[in-house]
């Protein structure tokens, strides 16, 4: 136990030090927000992969798979990996050419200031669940590796504070460089622990066969209207709702050129999809290695199944490799998701109120917002009981209903107008919220109704007589 704790401390100090070192490259707001649009292919690929391979991948997806099988993880990794691939194929290049600082800038240029404010607020709110999930996971890890000596709440504060240090100072440069290191640790650690656990159960084939016999590999829903609609809604929530997100845009905009922006997103999504299955394999292996432990935790706190297996059943080296990979996954995701909403809130909400500020003052503003956002998120994480997987999945509903349709139609439908964009945003949000209140578990999933109404608003609002006329071309 002592060895593992000291490893965690050493790793934490080194990674924070690297992040602080990267801050030397930050000379202006563009460096802070998008790393000066100068990152090479291997770094962008690494930061795409590492940002998405977070706590929900290691702890959330794995525990959900043990309980519900593949049908339970349609949103992530199936939807999330397709999101990155779609971004690379259809969105990265046109957005890169626009030379924007944030995704909110796109909505301002295309649909006007009101659309910019509405979408930016939706994007910022959507990060509450995602970042809070990473902070909760940090608290869980510190509690587990310390044998309960560090409480979850104290662990959350320690984790959030240490990630804040280098994100606050180095912005996207620190995030990108630490992500590159952390991707290496994630890949090596996951492969090693997968090999170690596979040997304990008699090979991967044994685990796969057992899962198939238990019905865990059944993917498609029952052929009923409700099951099919909810399955489809879960899939598109992350597949489409994640596309208009600032963290995805930052990786696109940080690339050295548009070719790298597109290719790195596709490659990062493919790598994410492949490696996301390793935690599922590890967690399900626990049902063969220690079925009593799984039975005791499955309903109490299934997120503890995988770390408990590692702490009690594998050698110290495997523990070090696993928690190294887990910490890397959480830190890379946490730093990116602290930076993204802070930058877009500063650029698209606060900056217009201070038109005469210098770039140095704007850089200070972004750092101040990062600090405030971290404090808010930590308090939110400490006072919510939702599972990591659900917190991440629910985070994208608001951007699905409010931001995806205006982005996609604005890029690919020449007749999209400011009036259509505003109608899309408002109808999407109002219909989604109304359904969440009136029929949250009815036949039609609220977020599916929201995105359909968003499309209706875009089409009708653009084709009907225009009462709101503003700039409609980027």
GROMACS .gro file of C-alpha atoms in nm:
model
  474
    1UNK     CA    1   0.000   0.000   0.000
    2UNK     CA    2   0.277   0.246   0.095
    3UNK     CA    3   0.454   0.181  -0.234
    4UNK     CA    4   0.141   0.259  -0.430
    5UNK     CA    5   0.076   0.581  -0.239
    6UNK     CA    6   0.430   0.703  -0.299
    7UNK     CA    7   0.399   0.617  -0.667
    8UNK     CA    8   0.082   0.823  -0.691
    9UNK     CA    9   0.251   1.118  -0.520
   10UNK     CA   10   0.560   1.093  -0.742
   11UNK     CA   11   0.356   1.064  -1.059
   12UNK     CA   12   0.139   1.357  -0.956
   13UNK     CA   13   0.438   1.581  -0.885
   14UNK     CA   14   0.608   1.494  -1.216
   15UNK     CA   15   0.298   1.547  -1.428
   16UNK     CA   16   0.217   1.880  -1.262
   17UNK     CA   17   0.579   1.984  -1.313
   18UNK     CA   18   0.561   1.902  -1.683
   19UNK     CA   19   0.238   2.098  -1.713
   20UNK     CA   20   0.396   2.399  -1.544
   21UNK     CA   21   0.700   2.372  -1.771
   22UNK     CA   22   0.473   2.386  -2.075
   23UNK     CA   23   0.336   2.719  -1.948
   24UNK     CA   24   0.656   2.886  -2.074
   25UNK     CA   25   0.511   2.865  -2.427
   26UNK     CA   26   0.213   3.083  -2.335
   27UNK     CA   27   0.273   3.442  -2.447
   28UNK     CA   28  -0.079   3.550  -2.543
   29UNK     CA   29  -0.445   3.448  -2.536
   30UNK     CA   30  -0.416   3.248  -2.860
   31UNK     CA   31  -0.135   3.039  -2.709
   32UNK     CA   32  -0.346   2.981  -2.400
   33UNK     CA   33  -0.667   2.889  -2.582
   34UNK     CA   34  -0.545   2.694  -2.889
   35UNK     CA   35  -0.168   2.647  -2.837
   36UNK     CA   36  -0.093   2.898  -3.111
   37UNK     CA   37  -0.247   2.667  -3.377
   38UNK     CA   38   0.087   2.488  -3.398
   39UNK     CA   39   0.051   2.130  -3.271
   40UNK     CA   40   0.175   1.837  -3.485
   41UNK     CA   41  -0.021   1.526  -3.578
   42UNK     CA   42   0.105   1.300  -3.298
   43UNK     CA   43   0.033   1.556  -3.025
   44UNK     CA   44  -0.319   1.636  -3.154
   45UNK     CA   45  -0.399   1.264  -3.182
   46UNK     CA   46  -0.274   1.211  -2.828
   47UNK     CA   47  -0.475   1.497  -2.683
   48UNK     CA   48  -0.792   1.385  -2.866
   49UNK     CA   49  -0.752   1.032  -2.731
   50UNK     CA   50  -0.642   1.128  -2.379
   51UNK     CA   51  -0.915   1.389  -2.334
   52UNK     CA   52  -1.188   1.136  -2.408
   53UNK     CA   53  -1.028   0.845  -2.224
   54UNK     CA   54  -1.137   0.971  -1.882
   55UNK     CA   55  -1.287   0.839  -1.561
   56UNK     CA   56  -1.608   0.736  -1.735
   57UNK     CA   57  -1.407   0.511  -1.969
   58UNK     CA   58  -1.218   0.329  -1.695
   59UNK     CA   59  -1.472   0.333  -1.412
   60UNK     CA   60  -1.807   0.434  -1.564
   61UNK     CA   61  -1.821   0.228  -1.884
   62UNK     CA   62  -1.672  -0.079  -1.718
   63UNK     CA   63  -1.919  -0.083  -1.429
   64UNK     CA   64  -2.214  -0.012  -1.660
   65UNK     CA   65  -2.109  -0.300  -1.885
   66UNK     CA   66  -2.096  -0.542  -1.590
   67UNK     CA   67  -2.453  -0.446  -1.496
   68UNK     CA   68  -2.618  -0.391  -1.836
   69UNK     CA   69  -2.392  -0.536  -2.105
   70UNK     CA   70  -2.320  -0.372  -2.441
   71UNK     CA   71  -2.671  -0.229  -2.463
   72UNK     CA   72  -2.591  -0.013  -2.161
   73UNK     CA   73  -2.281   0.146  -2.315
   74UNK     CA   74  -2.420   0.251  -2.653
   75UNK     CA   75  -2.360   0.619  -2.570
   76UNK     CA   76  -1.997   0.565  -2.475
   77UNK     CA   77  -1.781   0.426  -2.634
   78UNK     CA   78  -1.997   0.363  -2.943
   79UNK     CA   79  -2.148   0.710  -2.970
   80UNK     CA   80  -1.847   0.902  -2.841
   81UNK     CA   81  -1.593   0.742  -3.072
   82UNK     CA   82  -1.821   0.802  -3.372
   83UNK     CA   83  -1.844   1.165  -3.262
   84UNK     CA   84  -1.468   1.210  -3.301
   85UNK     CA   85  -1.469   1.032  -3.636
   86UNK     CA   86  -1.755   1.249  -3.764
   87UNK     CA   87  -1.574   1.562  -3.645
   88UNK     CA   88  -1.267   1.459  -3.839
   89UNK     CA   89  -1.461   1.376  -4.154
   90UNK     CA   90  -1.716   1.659  -4.169
   91UNK     CA   91  -1.642   1.942  -3.925
   92UNK     CA   92  -1.269   1.977  -3.853
   93UNK     CA   93  -1.156   2.120  -4.186
   94UNK     CA   94  -1.428   2.383  -4.243
   95UNK     CA   95  -1.403   2.501  -3.882
   96UNK     CA   96  -1.023   2.517  -3.896
   97UNK     CA   97  -1.035   2.741  -4.203
   98UNK     CA   98  -1.243   2.997  -4.013
   99UNK     CA   99  -0.952   3.069  -3.773
  100UNK     CA  100  -1.177   3.102  -3.468
  101UNK     CA  101  -1.075   3.107  -3.102
  102UNK     CA  102  -1.384   2.922  -2.972
  103UNK     CA  103  -1.679   2.728  -3.110
  104UNK     CA  104  -1.898   3.012  -2.977
  105UNK     CA  105  -1.736   3.245  -3.231
  106UNK     CA  106  -1.889   3.033  -3.507
  107UNK     CA  107  -2.242   3.087  -3.378
  108UNK     CA  108  -2.182   3.462  -3.350
  109UNK     CA  109  -2.048   3.488  -3.705
  110UNK     CA  110  -2.323   3.274  -3.852
  111UNK     CA  111  -2.631   3.357  -3.645
  112UNK     CA  112  -2.550   3.670  -3.442
  113UNK     CA  113  -2.477   3.773  -3.084
  114UNK     CA  114  -2.795   3.628  -2.930
  115UNK     CA  115  -2.721   3.283  -3.070
  116UNK     CA  116  -2.362   3.313  -2.946
  117UNK     CA  117  -2.478   3.382  -2.590
  118UNK     CA  118  -2.743   3.110  -2.583
  119UNK     CA  119  -2.517   2.837  -2.722
  120UNK     CA  120  -2.219   2.939  -2.509
  121UNK     CA  121  -2.427   2.919  -2.192
  122UNK     CA  122  -2.553   2.575  -2.298
  123UNK     CA  123  -2.197   2.458  -2.364
  124UNK     CA  124  -2.073   2.585  -2.027
  125UNK     CA  125  -2.363   2.419  -1.842
  126UNK     CA  126  -2.299   2.092  -2.026
  127UNK     CA  127  -1.950   2.075  -1.877
  128UNK     CA  128  -2.081   2.067  -1.521
  129UNK     CA  129  -2.154   1.695  -1.536
  130UNK     CA  130  -1.846   1.597  -1.737
  131UNK     CA  131  -1.588   1.782  -1.526
  132UNK     CA  132  -1.762   1.685  -1.204
  133UNK     CA  133  -1.733   1.320  -1.308
  134UNK     CA  134  -1.355   1.357  -1.333
  135UNK     CA  135  -1.332   1.530  -0.995
  136UNK     CA  136  -1.544   1.256  -0.835
  137UNK     CA  137  -1.316   0.994  -0.988
  138UNK     CA  138  -1.007   1.167  -0.847
  139UNK     CA  139  -1.163   1.155  -0.503
  140UNK     CA  140  -1.241   0.786  -0.545
  141UNK     CA  141  -0.884   0.705  -0.656
  142UNK     CA  142  -0.721   0.890  -0.367
  143UNK     CA  143  -0.958   0.717  -0.124
  144UNK     CA  144  -0.887   0.371  -0.268
  145UNK     CA  145  -0.507   0.396  -0.287
  146UNK     CA  146  -0.489   0.543   0.066
  147UNK     CA  147  -0.701   0.262   0.207
  148UNK     CA  148  -0.970   0.512   0.308
  149UNK     CA  149  -0.727   0.741   0.494
  150UNK     CA  150  -0.810   1.019   0.247
  151UNK     CA  151  -1.186   1.072   0.220
  152UNK     CA  152  -1.358   1.115  -0.114
  153UNK     CA  153  -1.420   1.485  -0.051
  154UNK     CA  154  -1.061   1.557   0.048
  155UNK     CA  155  -0.942   1.355  -0.251
  156UNK     CA  156  -1.162   1.567  -0.479
  157UNK     CA  157  -1.013   1.888  -0.341
  158UNK     CA  158  -0.656   1.760  -0.375
  159UNK     CA  159  -0.715   1.637  -0.728
  160UNK     CA  160  -0.898   1.949  -0.845
  161UNK     CA  161  -0.636   2.178  -0.693
  162UNK     CA  162  -0.341   2.000  -0.852
  163UNK     CA  163  -0.501   1.985  -1.198
  164UNK     CA  164  -0.594   2.351  -1.164
  165UNK     CA  165  -0.231   2.454  -1.108
  166UNK     CA  166  -0.096   2.369  -1.452
  167UNK     CA  167  -0.422   2.428  -1.641
  168UNK     CA  168  -0.441   2.777  -1.491
  169UNK     CA  169  -0.087   2.863  -1.594
  170UNK     CA  170  -0.031   2.680  -1.923
  171UNK     CA  171  -0.374   2.650  -2.083
  172UNK     CA  172  -0.385   2.442  -2.401
  173UNK     CA  173  -0.007   2.410  -2.417
  174UNK     CA  174   0.005   2.240  -2.076
  175UNK     CA  175  -0.299   2.027  -2.158
  176UNK     CA  176  -0.151   1.910  -2.490
  177UNK     CA  177   0.194   1.823  -2.361
  178UNK     CA  178   0.069   1.643  -2.050
  179UNK     CA  179  -0.190   1.462  -2.266
  180UNK     CA  180   0.088   1.328  -2.487
  181UNK     CA  181   0.266   1.182  -2.184
  182UNK     CA  182  -0.057   1.051  -2.040
  183UNK     CA  183  -0.161   0.879  -2.363
  184UNK     CA  184   0.160   0.676  -2.350
  185UNK     CA  185   0.093   0.579  -1.989
  186UNK     CA  186  -0.271   0.491  -2.063
  187UNK     CA  187  -0.184   0.270  -2.360
  188UNK     CA  188   0.105   0.089  -2.188
  189UNK     CA  189  -0.081   0.056  -1.858
  190UNK     CA  190  -0.404  -0.075  -2.008
  191UNK     CA  191  -0.225  -0.329  -2.228
  192UNK     CA  192  -0.014  -0.455  -1.939
  193UNK     CA  193  -0.298  -0.490  -1.690
  194UNK     CA  194  -0.513  -0.653  -1.959
  195UNK     CA  195  -0.240  -0.909  -2.018
  196UNK     CA  196  -0.199  -0.965  -1.643
  197UNK     CA  197  -0.571  -1.020  -1.575
  198UNK     CA  198  -0.611  -1.232  -1.888
  199UNK     CA  199  -0.355  -1.473  -1.746
  200UNK     CA  200  -0.550  -1.498  -1.422
  201UNK     CA  201  -0.873  -1.610  -1.591
  202UNK     CA  202  -0.723  -1.845  -1.850
  203UNK     CA  203  -0.726  -1.610  -2.149
  204UNK     CA  204  -0.948  -1.346  -2.304
  205UNK     CA  205  -1.156  -1.614  -2.477
  206UNK     CA  206  -1.281  -1.745  -2.143
  207UNK     CA  207  -1.405  -1.401  -2.038
  208UNK     CA  208  -1.568  -1.331  -2.376
  209UNK     CA  209  -1.744  -1.669  -2.377
  210UNK     CA  210  -1.869  -1.616  -2.022
  211UNK     CA  211  -1.999  -1.268  -2.110
  212UNK     CA  212  -2.173  -1.401  -2.422
  213UNK     CA  213  -2.343  -1.679  -2.225
  214UNK     CA  214  -2.460  -1.420  -1.970
  215UNK     CA  215  -2.615  -1.208  -2.246
  216UNK     CA  216  -2.373  -0.921  -2.192
  217UNK     CA  217  -2.270  -0.904  -2.558
  218UNK     CA  218  -2.623  -0.844  -2.689
  219UNK     CA  219  -2.611  -0.498  -2.843
  220UNK     CA  220  -2.938  -0.420  -3.021
  221UNK     CA  221  -3.252  -0.334  -2.819
  222UNK     CA  222  -3.575  -0.529  -2.801
  223UNK     CA  223  -3.787  -0.467  -3.115
  224UNK     CA  224  -4.037  -0.240  -2.942
  225UNK     CA  225  -4.101   0.125  -3.015
  226UNK     CA  226  -3.991   0.251  -2.673
  227UNK     CA  227  -3.678   0.035  -2.651
  228UNK     CA  228  -3.571   0.137  -3.003
  229UNK     CA  229  -3.631   0.507  -2.950
  230UNK     CA  230  -3.444   0.519  -2.620
  231UNK     CA  231  -3.156   0.317  -2.765
  232UNK     CA  232  -3.129   0.556  -3.060
  233UNK     CA  233  -3.151   0.860  -2.830
  234UNK     CA  234  -2.872   0.728  -2.607
  235UNK     CA  235  -2.653   0.671  -2.912
  236UNK     CA  236  -2.695   1.017  -3.063
  237UNK     CA  237  -2.667   1.197  -2.728
  238UNK     CA  238  -2.290   1.163  -2.728
  239UNK     CA  239  -2.240   1.096  -3.099
  240UNK     CA  240  -2.398   1.426  -3.205
  241UNK     CA  241  -2.422   1.620  -2.878
  242UNK     CA  242  -2.045   1.608  -2.831
  243UNK     CA  243  -1.965   1.759  -3.171
  244UNK     CA  244  -2.041   2.124  -3.084
  245UNK     CA  245  -1.818   2.116  -2.774
  246UNK     CA  246  -1.531   2.351  -2.702
  247UNK     CA  247  -1.283   2.077  -2.603
  248UNK     CA  248  -1.335   1.905  -2.940
  249UNK     CA  249  -1.303   2.237  -3.121
  250UNK     CA  250  -0.985   2.328  -2.929
  251UNK     CA  251  -0.810   2.015  -3.056
  252UNK     CA  252  -0.916   2.098  -3.411
  253UNK     CA  253  -0.808   2.461  -3.379
  254UNK     CA  254  -0.476   2.377  -3.210
  255UNK     CA  255  -0.355   2.173  -3.508
  256UNK     CA  256  -0.078   2.300  -3.734
  257UNK     CA  257  -0.300   2.268  -4.042
  258UNK     CA  258  -0.647   2.151  -4.145
  259UNK     CA  259  -0.526   1.811  -4.267
  260UNK     CA  260  -0.387   1.734  -3.921
  261UNK     CA  261  -0.710   1.863  -3.764
  262UNK     CA  262  -0.921   1.614  -3.958
  263UNK     CA  263  -0.691   1.311  -3.954
  264UNK     CA  264  -0.597   1.338  -3.586
  265UNK     CA  265  -0.963   1.347  -3.484
  266UNK     CA  266  -1.043   1.033  -3.685
  267UNK     CA  267  -0.737   0.847  -3.556
  268UNK     CA  268  -0.798   0.956  -3.198
  269UNK     CA  269  -1.159   0.835  -3.219
  270UNK     CA  270  -1.055   0.497  -3.359
  271UNK     CA  271  -0.792   0.451  -3.087
  272UNK     CA  272  -1.041   0.548  -2.820
  273UNK     CA  273  -1.295   0.294  -2.941
  274UNK     CA  274  -1.039   0.012  -2.934
  275UNK     CA  275  -0.892   0.087  -2.591
  276UNK     CA  276  -1.228   0.154  -2.426
  277UNK     CA  277  -1.298  -0.220  -2.436
  278UNK     CA  278  -1.003  -0.301  -2.209
  279UNK     CA  279  -1.165  -0.162  -1.889
  280UNK     CA  280  -1.484  -0.350  -1.979
  281UNK     CA  281  -1.281  -0.670  -2.014
  282UNK     CA  282  -1.105  -0.607  -1.682
  283UNK     CA  283  -1.424  -0.535  -1.487
  284UNK     CA  284  -1.608  -0.834  -1.625
  285UNK     CA  285  -1.309  -1.055  -1.544
  286UNK     CA  286  -1.383  -0.975  -1.181
  287UNK     CA  287  -1.703  -1.180  -1.206
  288UNK     CA  288  -1.484  -1.486  -1.269
  289UNK     CA  289  -1.199  -1.399  -1.033
  290UNK     CA  290  -1.398  -1.279  -0.731
  291UNK     CA  291  -1.775  -1.323  -0.784
  292UNK     CA  292  -1.855  -1.250  -0.416
  293UNK     CA  293  -1.687  -0.911  -0.436
  294UNK     CA  294  -1.879  -0.826  -0.753
  295UNK     CA  295  -2.207  -0.935  -0.596
  296UNK     CA  296  -2.146  -0.715  -0.292
  297UNK     CA  297  -2.062  -0.406  -0.500
  298UNK     CA  298  -2.284  -0.440  -0.807
  299UNK     CA  299  -2.579  -0.257  -0.651
  300UNK     CA  300  -2.395  -0.068  -0.377
  301UNK     CA  301  -2.130   0.105  -0.590
  302UNK     CA  302  -2.039  -0.079  -0.911
  303UNK     CA  303  -1.772   0.181  -0.991
  304UNK     CA  304  -1.558   0.023  -0.718
  305UNK     CA  305  -1.551  -0.322  -0.884
  306UNK     CA  306  -1.251  -0.259  -1.105
  307UNK     CA  307  -1.030  -0.070  -0.855
  308UNK     CA  308  -1.116  -0.326  -0.585
  309UNK     CA  309  -1.013  -0.610  -0.817
  310UNK     CA  310  -0.682  -0.439  -0.887
  311UNK     CA  311  -0.613  -0.358  -0.522
  312UNK     CA  312  -0.684  -0.711  -0.397
  313UNK     CA  313  -0.597  -0.956  -0.675
  314UNK     CA  314  -0.299  -0.838  -0.882
  315UNK     CA  315   0.071  -0.782  -0.802
  316UNK     CA  316   0.210  -0.442  -0.702
  317UNK     CA  317   0.356  -0.370  -1.046
  318UNK     CA  318   0.014  -0.426  -1.202
  319UNK     CA  319  -0.142  -0.195  -0.942
  320UNK     CA  320   0.111   0.074  -1.025
  321UNK     CA  321   0.045   0.035  -1.399
  322UNK     CA  322  -0.331   0.042  -1.354
  323UNK     CA  323  -0.349   0.346  -1.129
  324UNK     CA  324  -0.092   0.521  -1.345
  325UNK     CA  325  -0.317   0.470  -1.644
  326UNK     CA  326  -0.628   0.566  -1.446
  327UNK     CA  327  -0.475   0.884  -1.308
  328UNK     CA  328  -0.351   0.976  -1.654
  329UNK     CA  329  -0.697   0.924  -1.797
  330UNK     CA  330  -0.864   1.135  -1.531
  331UNK     CA  331  -0.607   1.416  -1.531
  332UNK     CA  332  -0.604   1.455  -1.908
  333UNK     CA  333  -0.982   1.471  -1.921
  334UNK     CA  334  -1.014   1.698  -1.619
  335UNK     CA  335  -0.762   1.954  -1.742
  336UNK     CA  336  -0.921   1.972  -2.086
  337UNK     CA  337  -1.273   2.006  -1.950
  338UNK     CA  338  -1.172   2.276  -1.703
  339UNK     CA  339  -1.007   2.479  -1.976
  340UNK     CA  340  -1.270   2.448  -2.250
  341UNK     CA  341  -1.576   2.608  -2.082
  342UNK     CA  342  -1.359   2.872  -1.914
  343UNK     CA  343  -1.213   2.987  -2.246
  344UNK     CA  344  -1.546   2.999  -2.427
  345UNK     CA  345  -1.719   3.178  -2.137
  346UNK     CA  346  -1.441   3.438  -2.134
  347UNK     CA  347  -1.439   3.489  -2.512
  348UNK     CA  348  -1.810   3.472  -2.590
  349UNK     CA  349  -1.978   3.606  -2.275
  350UNK     CA  350  -1.738   3.833  -2.086
  351UNK     CA  351  -1.507   3.978  -2.351
  352UNK     CA  352  -1.771   4.190  -2.533
  353UNK     CA  353  -1.832   4.377  -2.206
  354UNK     CA  354  -1.467   4.487  -2.201
  355UNK     CA  355  -1.399   4.595  -2.562
  356UNK     CA  356  -1.091   4.803  -2.480
  357UNK     CA  357  -0.899   4.545  -2.278
  358UNK     CA  358  -0.554   4.438  -2.395
  359UNK     CA  359  -0.465   4.082  -2.488
  360UNK     CA  360  -0.271   4.054  -2.161
  361UNK     CA  361  -0.582   4.154  -1.967
  362UNK     CA  362  -0.792   3.904  -2.164
  363UNK     CA  363  -0.541   3.629  -2.080
  364UNK     CA  364  -0.574   3.721  -1.712
  365UNK     CA  365  -0.953   3.704  -1.747
  366UNK     CA  366  -0.940   3.351  -1.890
  367UNK     CA  367  -0.720   3.235  -1.603
  368UNK     CA  368  -0.952   3.393  -1.348
  369UNK     CA  369  -1.251   3.215  -1.502
  370UNK     CA  370  -1.063   2.882  -1.490
  371UNK     CA  371  -1.011   2.936  -1.117
  372UNK     CA  372  -1.375   3.021  -1.048
  373UNK     CA  373  -1.508   2.739  -1.266
  374UNK     CA  374  -1.285   2.486  -1.086
  375UNK     CA  375  -1.420   2.593  -0.748
  376UNK     CA  376  -1.781   2.568  -0.867
  377UNK     CA  377  -1.727   2.226  -1.025
  378UNK     CA  378  -1.556   2.086  -0.715
  379UNK     CA  379  -1.846   2.193  -0.495
  380UNK     CA  380  -2.092   2.044  -0.744
  381UNK     CA  381  -1.901   1.713  -0.754
  382UNK     CA  382  -1.892   1.693  -0.375
  383UNK     CA  383  -2.270   1.735  -0.352
  384UNK     CA  384  -2.401   1.505  -0.625
  385UNK     CA  385  -2.467   1.133  -0.600
  386UNK     CA  386  -2.497   1.052  -0.972
  387UNK     CA  387  -2.279   0.780  -1.124
  388UNK     CA  388  -1.980   0.885  -1.332
  389UNK     CA  389  -2.126   0.730  -1.648
  390UNK     CA  390  -2.464   0.902  -1.609
  391UNK     CA  391  -2.305   1.237  -1.531
  392UNK     CA  392  -2.107   1.222  -1.855
  393UNK     CA  393  -2.394   1.090  -2.067
  394UNK     CA  394  -2.638   1.354  -1.941
  395UNK     CA  395  -2.387   1.633  -2.001
  396UNK     CA  396  -2.440   1.623  -2.375
  397UNK     CA  397  -2.818   1.643  -2.386
  398UNK     CA  398  -2.819   2.022  -2.371
  399UNK     CA  399  -2.569   2.065  -2.655
  400UNK     CA  400  -2.750   1.801  -2.861
  401UNK     CA  401  -3.079   1.991  -2.849
  402UNK     CA  402  -2.938   2.344  -2.866
  403UNK     CA  403  -2.611   2.346  -3.059
  404UNK     CA  404  -2.575   2.053  -3.299
  405UNK     CA  405  -2.842   2.143  -3.556
  406UNK     CA  406  -2.732   2.509  -3.593
  407UNK     CA  407  -2.372   2.395  -3.640
  408UNK     CA  408  -2.444   2.122  -3.895
  409UNK     CA  409  -2.706   2.314  -4.092
  410UNK     CA  410  -2.502   2.632  -4.077
  411UNK     CA  411  -2.207   2.459  -4.238
  412UNK     CA  412  -2.390   2.246  -4.494
  413UNK     CA  413  -2.724   2.414  -4.571
  414UNK     CA  414  -2.690   2.736  -4.769
  415UNK     CA  415  -3.040   2.852  -4.682
  416UNK     CA  416  -2.980   2.853  -4.304
  417UNK     CA  417  -3.054   3.199  -4.163
  418UNK     CA  418  -3.019   3.384  -3.836
  419UNK     CA  419  -3.391   3.343  -3.773
  420UNK     CA  420  -3.365   2.969  -3.839
  421UNK     CA  421  -3.068   2.938  -3.606
  422UNK     CA  422  -3.241   3.116  -3.320
  423UNK     CA  423  -3.562   2.919  -3.372
  424UNK     CA  424  -3.360   2.597  -3.369
  425UNK     CA  425  -3.187   2.682  -3.042
  426UNK     CA  426  -3.500   2.801  -2.861
  427UNK     CA  427  -3.733   2.524  -2.982
  428UNK     CA  428  -3.473   2.259  -2.904
  429UNK     CA  429  -3.421   2.376  -2.546
  430UNK     CA  430  -3.787   2.448  -2.466
  431UNK     CA  431  -3.917   2.116  -2.603
  432UNK     CA  432  -3.644   1.917  -2.428
  433UNK     CA  433  -3.700   2.083  -2.090
  434UNK     CA  434  -4.076   2.048  -2.129
  435UNK     CA  435  -4.046   1.675  -2.197
  436UNK     CA  436  -3.807   1.628  -1.904
  437UNK     CA  437  -4.075   1.779  -1.680
  438UNK     CA  438  -4.387   1.626  -1.836
  439UNK     CA  439  -4.275   1.279  -1.946
  440UNK     CA  440  -3.912   1.206  -1.854
  441UNK     CA  441  -3.956   0.831  -1.904
  442UNK     CA  442  -4.228   0.825  -2.166
  443UNK     CA  443  -4.229   0.671  -2.512
  444UNK     CA  444  -4.024   0.954  -2.661
  445UNK     CA  445  -3.688   1.036  -2.497
  446UNK     CA  446  -3.682   1.410  -2.413
  447UNK     CA  447  -3.350   1.475  -2.589
  448UNK     CA  448  -3.475   1.306  -2.908
  449UNK     CA  449  -3.782   1.530  -2.908
  450UNK     CA  450  -3.551   1.824  -2.848
  451UNK     CA  451  -3.324   1.756  -3.145
  452UNK     CA  452  -3.621   1.690  -3.376
  453UNK     CA  453  -3.780   2.019  -3.274
  454UNK     CA  454  -3.445   2.189  -3.319
  455UNK     CA  455  -3.438   2.066  -3.680
  456UNK     CA  456  -3.797   2.182  -3.727
  457UNK     CA  457  -3.708   2.525  -3.596
  458UNK     CA  458  -3.408   2.553  -3.828
  459UNK     CA  459  -3.599   2.452  -4.141
  460UNK     CA  460  -3.917   2.652  -4.080
  461UNK     CA  461  -3.735   2.950  -3.938
  462UNK     CA  462  -3.511   2.968  -4.244
  463UNK     CA  463  -3.779   2.911  -4.508
  464UNK     CA  464  -4.058   3.131  -4.368
  465UNK     CA  465  -4.056   3.511  -4.413
  466UNK     CA  466  -3.760   3.662  -4.227
  467UNK     CA  467  -3.845   3.894  -3.939
  468UNK     CA  468  -3.496   3.866  -3.788
  469UNK     CA  469  -3.229   3.968  -4.033
  470UNK     CA  470  -2.863   3.970  -3.941
  471UNK     CA  471  -2.540   3.846  -4.083
  472UNK     CA  472  -2.597   3.493  -4.218
  473UNK     CA  473  -2.261   3.407  -4.372
  474UNK     CA  474  -1.933   3.339  -4.200
   0.00000   0.00000   0.00000
